[in-house]
Every structure is written in structure tokens, then in C-alpha cells.
Amino acid sequence: MVHFRGGSAPVKALARARARLPAYYYSSRTRFFYQAYGYPGLWAANILWTLGRWVAVSQRLIGRRRTNVKEAEIRDIWINSLKPLGPRYAPSD
């Protein structure tokens, strides 16, 4: 069973505040996609997520709606994508 959001961790509160999520969130996401789908699945998930984020940001620029962009999320989504089974933590800034 995989949990994308922790019960005791502040993930939900940080997501609502659009603050940067903890490093383990992105590291575990990368590890899950790699173990479930291999490199092609991991990279496809990251590329499609990035394309979706660009669409959302472009809609915001033309005045459509507010996006849920979190601090440094576009960079964090790619954490450990080259070595997904490496350290179980994301590199710090």
C-alpha cells in the first residue's frame, strides 16, 4: 500500500498553504513510479506532469483561474529521477 499523504505529517496543511512540501514526498513519489513502471513510466509521469503544469500556468497568464503552484514544485518533482533507488531523501537546497 502506498500513501501519498501522511496522517501525522503536515503535508495536507502545506499543500493548502501552497508551501513547499517535505522532501520525502517527492522522493517517495519518484521511488513509487520507478518501482511500478520503471524509468519509462517515471519519466513519462514527470514529463506529463510538467506539461500539465505549463498548461495551468499559461491559463493563469490569460486570466482563467488560479493555479496551485507550490514553492519549487517544478524542480522538486524531478528529485532523484536519475537514481530513484538512491537515497530515500531529497537533496537539500
mmCIF file of C-alpha atoms in Angstrom:
data_model
loop_
_atom_site.group_PDB
_atom_site.id
_atom_site.type_symbol
_atom_site.label_atom_id
_atom_site.label_comp_id
_atom_site.label_asym_id
_atom_site.label_seq_id
_atom_site.Cartn_x
_atom_site.Cartn_y
_atom_site.Cartn_z
ATOM 1 C CA MET A 1 0.000 0.000 0.000
ATOM 2 C CA VAL A 2 1.358 3.422 -0.900
ATOM 3 C CA HIS A 3 0.421 6.566 0.987
ATOM 4 C CA PHE A 4 0.915 9.799 -0.902
ATOM 5 C CA ARG A 5 -0.123 11.965 2.043
ATOM 6 C CA GLY A 6 0.850 11.409 5.625
ATOM 7 C CA GLY A 7 -1.587 11.468 8.516
ATOM 8 C CA SER A 8 0.761 12.840 11.146
ATOM 9 C CA ALA A 9 2.894 14.869 8.768
ATOM 10 C CA PRO A 10 1.895 18.397 7.726
ATOM 11 C CA VAL A 11 1.515 17.509 4.026
ATOM 12 C CA LYS A 12 -2.163 18.488 3.734
ATOM 13 C CA ALA A 13 -1.683 21.769 5.574
ATOM 14 C CA LEU A 14 1.358 22.657 3.479
ATOM 15 C CA ALA A 15 -0.498 21.796 0.263
ATOM 16 C CA ARG A 16 -3.396 24.070 1.232
ATOM 17 C CA ALA A 17 -0.979 26.891 2.005
ATOM 18 C CA ARG A 18 0.850 26.255 -1.290
ATOM 19 C CA ALA A 19 4.069 25.947 0.703
ATOM 20 C CA ARG A 20 6.887 23.640 -0.270
ATOM 21 C CA LEU A 21 6.130 20.025 0.607
ATOM 22 C CA PRO A 22 8.641 17.930 2.564
ATOM 23 C CA ALA A 23 11.484 16.378 0.577
ATOM 24 C CA TYR A 24 10.347 12.820 1.346
ATOM 25 C CA TYR A 25 7.071 13.454 -0.502
ATOM 26 C CA TYR A 26 8.818 13.860 -3.854
ATOM 27 C CA SER A 27 11.426 11.205 -3.131
ATOM 28 C CA SER A 28 8.754 8.620 -2.343
ATOM 29 C CA ARG A 29 6.757 9.643 -5.427
ATOM 30 C CA THR A 30 9.826 9.072 -7.619
ATOM 31 C CA ARG A 31 10.567 5.740 -5.977
ATOM 32 C CA PHE A 32 6.981 4.555 -6.427
ATOM 33 C CA PHE A 33 6.782 5.412 -10.124
ATOM 34 C CA TYR A 34 10.156 3.781 -10.774
ATOM 35 C CA GLN A 35 9.286 0.571 -8.930
ATOM 36 C CA ALA A 36 5.841 0.332 -10.521
ATOM 37 C CA TYR A 37 6.654 1.380 -14.103
ATOM 38 C CA GLY A 38 10.449 1.593 -14.489
ATOM 39 C CA TYR A 39 12.328 4.517 -15.967
ATOM 40 C CA PRO A 40 9.892 4.980 -18.890
ATOM 41 C CA GLY A 41 6.942 5.289 -16.507
ATOM 42 C CA LEU A 42 8.780 7.595 -14.127
ATOM 43 C CA TRP A 43 9.940 9.905 -16.901
ATOM 44 C CA ALA A 44 6.527 9.812 -18.609
ATOM 45 C CA ALA A 45 4.832 10.769 -15.339
ATOM 46 C CA ASN A 46 7.273 13.639 -14.772
ATOM 47 C CA ILE A 47 7.092 14.915 -18.345
ATOM 48 C CA LEU A 48 3.291 14.779 -18.422
ATOM 49 C CA TRP A 49 3.090 16.471 -15.009
ATOM 50 C CA THR A 50 5.418 19.227 -16.235
ATOM 51 C CA LEU A 51 3.388 19.714 -19.427
ATOM 52 C CA GLY A 52 0.205 19.895 -17.370
ATOM 53 C CA ARG A 53 1.767 22.491 -15.085
ATOM 54 C CA TRP A 54 2.769 24.603 -18.107
ATOM 55 C CA VAL A 55 -0.825 24.444 -19.383
ATOM 56 C CA ALA A 56 -2.137 25.512 -15.976
ATOM 57 C CA VAL A 57 0.344 28.386 -15.733
ATOM 58 C CA SER A 58 -0.473 29.540 -19.266
ATOM 59 C CA GLN A 59 -4.185 29.543 -18.390
ATOM 60 C CA ARG A 60 -3.388 31.669 -15.374
ATOM 61 C CA LEU A 61 -1.478 34.121 -17.553
ATOM 62 C CA ILE A 62 -4.529 34.655 -19.753
ATOM 63 C CA GLY A 63 -6.689 35.142 -16.682
ATOM 64 C CA ARG A 64 -8.559 31.853 -16.492
ATOM 65 C CA ARG A 65 -8.066 30.626 -12.964
ATOM 66 C CA ARG A 66 -5.673 30.364 -10.080
ATOM 67 C CA THR A 67 -3.131 27.528 -10.124
ATOM 68 C CA ASN A 68 -1.935 25.500 -7.163
ATOM 69 C CA VAL A 69 1.760 26.013 -7.801
ATOM 70 C CA LYS A 70 3.789 25.255 -4.704
ATOM 71 C CA GLU A 71 7.183 26.715 -3.945
ATOM 72 C CA ALA A 72 9.909 24.962 -6.022
ATOM 73 C CA GLU A 73 7.477 22.204 -7.050
ATOM 74 C CA ILE A 74 8.560 22.091 -10.685
ATOM 75 C CA ARG A 75 12.139 21.397 -9.604
ATOM 76 C CA ASP A 76 11.194 19.068 -6.761
ATOM 77 C CA ILE A 77 9.105 16.800 -8.996
ATOM 78 C CA TRP A 78 12.338 15.735 -10.741
ATOM 79 C CA ILE A 79 14.191 14.891 -7.497
ATOM 80 C CA ASN A 80 16.037 11.565 -7.691
ATOM 81 C CA SER A 81 14.790 10.916 -11.230
ATOM 82 C CA LEU A 82 18.234 9.746 -12.342
ATOM 83 C CA LYS A 83 18.783 7.486 -9.319
ATOM 84 C CA PRO A 84 15.310 6.677 -7.971
ATOM 85 C CA LEU A 85 16.515 3.891 -5.676
ATOM 86 C CA GLY A 86 19.339 6.007 -4.295
ATOM 87 C CA PRO A 87 18.993 7.986 -1.080
ATOM 88 C CA ARG A 88 15.492 7.925 0.333
ATOM 89 C CA TYR A 89 15.546 11.640 0.881
ATOM 90 C CA ALA A 90 15.611 14.535 -1.472
ATOM 91 C CA PRO A 91 18.743 16.643 -1.732
ATOM 92 C CA SER A 92 18.529 19.858 0.236
ATOM 93 C CA ASP A 93 18.742 23.293 -1.358
#
